[in-house]
mmCIF file of C-alpha atoms and ligand atoms in Angstrom:
data_model
loop_
_atom_site.group_PDB
_atom_site.id
_atom_site.type_symbol
_atom_site.label_atom_id
_atom_site.label_comp_id
_atom_site.label_asym_id
_atom_site.label_seq_id
_atom_site.Cartn_x
_atom_site.Cartn_y
_atom_site.Cartn_z
ATOM 1 C CA MET C 1 0.101 -0.215 -0.046
ATOM 2 C CA LYS C 2 0.896 3.440 -0.601
ATOM 3 C CA ALA C 3 1.977 5.764 2.134
ATOM 4 C CA ALA C 4 0.732 9.302 2.424
ATOM 5 C CA LYS C 5 3.620 11.738 1.943
ATOM 6 C CA ALA C 6 2.972 14.746 3.658
ATOM 7 C CA ILE C 7 0.728 16.706 5.190
ATOM 8 C CA ASN C 8 -0.216 18.802 2.145
ATOM 9 C CA HIS C 9 -2.376 21.514 3.436
ATOM 10 C CA ILE C 10 -4.814 21.906 6.056
ATOM 11 C CA GLY C 11 -8.434 23.113 5.007
ATOM 12 C CA ILE C 12 -10.157 25.760 6.781
ATOM 13 C CA ALA C 13 -13.789 27.493 6.312
ATOM 14 C CA VAL C 14 -14.192 31.608 6.553
ATOM 15 C CA THR C 15 -16.546 33.933 5.387
ATOM 16 C CA SER C 16 -14.533 36.333 4.125
ATOM 17 C CA ILE C 17 -10.602 35.379 3.512
ATOM 18 C CA ASN C 18 -9.559 38.975 3.372
ATOM 19 C CA GLU C 19 -11.266 39.466 7.590
ATOM 20 C CA GLN C 20 -9.373 36.441 8.437
ATOM 21 C CA ARG C 21 -5.439 37.529 6.612
ATOM 22 C CA ASP C 22 -4.480 39.595 9.148
ATOM 23 C CA PHE C 23 -4.900 36.872 11.831
ATOM 24 C CA TYR C 24 -2.671 34.119 9.902
ATOM 25 C CA GLU C 25 -0.682 36.623 8.400
ATOM 26 C CA LYS C 26 0.421 39.038 10.993
ATOM 27 C CA THR C 27 -0.965 37.196 14.384
ATOM 28 C CA LEU C 28 0.100 34.058 13.538
ATOM 29 C CA GLY C 29 3.165 34.922 11.214
ATOM 30 C CA ALA C 30 1.867 32.758 8.154
ATOM 31 C CA ILE C 31 2.595 33.636 4.732
ATOM 32 C CA PHE C 32 0.042 34.962 2.675
ATOM 33 C CA GLU C 33 0.697 33.413 -0.654
ATOM 34 C CA GLY C 34 -2.670 34.669 -2.924
ATOM 35 C CA VAL C 35 -5.990 33.875 -3.514
ATOM 36 C CA GLU C 36 -7.337 31.612 -6.169
ATOM 37 C CA VAL C 37 -11.129 30.680 -7.146
ATOM 38 C CA VAL C 38 -12.119 26.889 -7.667
ATOM 39 C CA ALA C 39 -15.321 26.894 -9.780
ATOM 40 C CA ASP C 40 -16.197 23.420 -9.097
ATOM 41 C CA GLN C 41 -16.352 23.768 -5.489
ATOM 42 C CA LYS C 42 -18.003 27.553 -5.685
ATOM 43 C CA VAL C 43 -15.066 28.381 -3.412
ATOM 44 C CA LYS C 44 -12.419 30.977 -3.759
ATOM 45 C CA VAL C 45 -8.791 29.321 -1.554
ATOM 46 C CA GLY C 46 -6.646 31.677 -0.205
ATOM 47 C CA PHE C 47 -2.950 30.319 0.684
ATOM 48 C CA PHE C 48 -0.816 30.580 3.639
ATOM 49 C CA ARG C 49 2.666 28.721 3.732
ATOM 50 C CA VAL C 50 3.438 27.466 7.335
ATOM 51 C CA GLY C 51 6.940 25.559 7.181
ATOM 52 C CA ASP C 52 6.134 22.943 4.454
ATOM 53 C CA VAL C 53 2.486 22.846 5.475
ATOM 54 C CA ARG C 54 0.146 24.671 3.180
ATOM 55 C CA LEU C 55 -3.514 26.487 5.067
ATOM 56 C CA GLU C 56 -6.341 26.678 2.601
ATOM 57 C CA LEU C 57 -8.857 29.212 3.994
ATOM 58 C CA LEU C 58 -12.058 28.293 2.278
ATOM 59 C CA GLU C 59 -14.328 31.114 1.221
ATOM 60 C CA PRO C 60 -17.832 29.788 -0.374
ATOM 61 C CA THR C 61 -18.664 32.086 -3.626
ATOM 62 C CA ASP C 62 -22.545 30.550 -3.770
ATOM 63 C CA PRO C 63 -24.690 29.558 -1.196
ATOM 64 C CA THR C 64 -24.813 26.105 -2.836
ATOM 65 C CA SER C 65 -21.132 25.887 -1.987
ATOM 66 C CA THR C 66 -20.447 22.533 0.196
ATOM 67 C CA VAL C 67 -18.489 24.926 2.286
ATOM 68 C CA ALA C 68 -21.667 27.558 2.924
ATOM 69 C CA ALA C 69 -23.191 24.111 3.717
ATOM 70 C CA PHE C 70 -20.711 23.812 6.268
ATOM 71 C CA ILE C 71 -20.977 27.120 8.021
ATOM 72 C CA GLU C 72 -24.101 26.885 7.854
ATOM 73 C CA LYS C 73 -24.533 23.544 9.983
ATOM 74 C CA ARG C 74 -21.024 23.707 11.765
ATOM 75 C CA GLY C 75 -19.959 27.258 11.775
ATOM 76 C CA PRO C 76 -16.315 28.739 10.173
ATOM 77 C CA GLY C 77 -13.145 26.448 11.400
ATOM 78 C CA LEU C 78 -11.115 22.849 10.325
ATOM 79 C CA HIS C 79 -12.920 21.838 7.152
ATOM 80 C CA HIS C 80 -10.658 18.845 5.895
ATOM 81 C CA VAL C 81 -7.058 17.703 6.398
ATOM 82 C CA ALA C 82 -4.846 17.151 2.660
ATOM 83 C CA TYR C 83 -2.433 14.319 1.899
ATOM 84 C CA THR C 84 -0.022 13.964 -0.051
ATOM 85 C CA VAL C 85 -0.403 11.270 -1.957
ATOM 86 C CA GLU C 86 1.447 10.001 -6.066
ATOM 87 C CA ASP C 87 -0.983 8.075 -8.213
ATOM 88 C CA LEU C 88 -4.371 8.895 -7.155
ATOM 89 C CA PRO C 89 -6.562 6.602 -8.678
ATOM 90 C CA ALA C 90 -4.290 3.944 -7.740
ATOM 91 C CA ARG C 91 -4.845 4.810 -3.881
ATOM 92 C CA ILE C 92 -8.513 5.567 -4.221
ATOM 93 C CA ALA C 93 -8.969 1.815 -5.780
ATOM 94 C CA GLU C 94 -6.651 0.582 -3.209
ATOM 95 C CA LEU C 95 -8.594 2.767 -0.350
ATOM 96 C CA GLN C 96 -11.922 1.266 -1.955
ATOM 97 C CA GLY C 97 -10.351 -2.671 -1.535
ATOM 98 C CA ASP C 98 -9.731 -1.864 1.996
ATOM 99 C CA GLY C 99 -14.128 -0.710 2.572
ATOM 100 C CA VAL C 100 -13.187 2.612 2.763
ATOM 101 C CA ARG C 101 -16.285 5.167 1.852
ATOM 102 C CA MET C 102 -15.309 8.027 -0.346
ATOM 103 C CA ILE C 103 -17.083 11.234 -2.140
ATOM 104 C CA ASP C 104 -14.719 11.676 -5.135
ATOM 105 C CA ALA C 105 -14.394 7.967 -6.455
ATOM 106 C CA THR C 106 -12.827 9.490 -9.741
ATOM 107 C CA PRO C 107 -10.230 12.246 -8.848
ATOM 108 C CA ARG C 108 -10.976 16.270 -10.026
ATOM 109 C CA LYS C 109 -9.432 18.844 -10.145
ATOM 110 C CA GLY C 110 -8.327 21.016 -6.865
ATOM 111 C CA ALA C 111 -6.627 24.666 -6.464
ATOM 112 C CA HIS C 112 -2.575 24.642 -7.194
ATOM 113 C CA ASN C 113 -2.867 22.513 -9.982
ATOM 114 C CA THR C 114 -3.287 19.665 -8.286
ATOM 115 C CA GLN C 115 -6.006 16.146 -8.546
ATOM 116 C CA ILE C 116 -7.690 15.584 -5.498
ATOM 117 C CA ALA C 117 -10.593 12.987 -3.908
ATOM 118 C CA PHE C 118 -12.249 13.372 -0.452
ATOM 119 C CA LEU C 119 -12.746 10.389 1.774
ATOM 120 C CA HIS C 120 -16.349 9.934 3.221
ATOM 121 C CA PRO C 121 -16.192 11.556 6.635
ATOM 122 C CA LYS C 122 -18.020 8.273 7.940
ATOM 123 C CA SER C 123 -15.187 6.127 6.947
ATOM 124 C CA SER C 124 -12.522 9.109 8.659
ATOM 125 C CA CYS C 125 -14.256 9.851 12.050
ATOM 126 C CA GLY C 126 -15.441 13.015 11.255
ATOM 127 C CA VAL C 127 -12.361 14.483 9.783
ATOM 128 C CA LEU C 128 -12.868 15.193 6.316
ATOM 129 C CA THR C 129 -9.980 14.030 4.397
ATOM 130 C CA GLU C 130 -8.685 14.824 1.349
ATOM 131 C CA LEU C 131 -5.836 12.955 -1.176
ATOM 132 C CA CYS C 132 -4.033 15.529 -2.829
ATOM 133 C CA GLU C 133 -1.926 14.681 -5.989
ATOM 134 C CA PRO C 134 0.206 17.276 -6.654
ATOM 135 C CA LYS C 135 0.501 17.738 -10.667
ATOM 136 C CA GLY C 136 3.699 19.856 -11.730
ATOM 137 C CA HIS C 137 5.323 22.784 -10.073
ATOM 138 C CA HIS C 138 3.460 25.854 -9.110
HETATM 139 ZN ZN1 ZN R 201 -7.926 20.703 0.581
#
């Protein structure tokens, strides 16, 4: 079985990236890397780097976004943890073979030129878990 290589990023649901920027940048000392819109997921993503790990602030751009539903239900806060993997389709097949439920049975496009797939929270003890395969450099 292919192990996860690293924590790729931590996703945090926010109502406004701009309002949180000072906290992450000035208060915590994370390095702001920019904002990207992921149209598929109806979110705007703000990136902050802390050492080797990136924080991904997720701001819904539409009320039908799953992140909007998350904030509605649970309030802003920790949304998901993403692990770096190689060969994402093979990894998904391995997990499914182990009986793990997936939200994404096939990889989809994430921010920063990555392919991603989410595990079902029922299979990951309530922590939304993302597998993330970097594609090339950014
Ligand atoms: Zn993510």
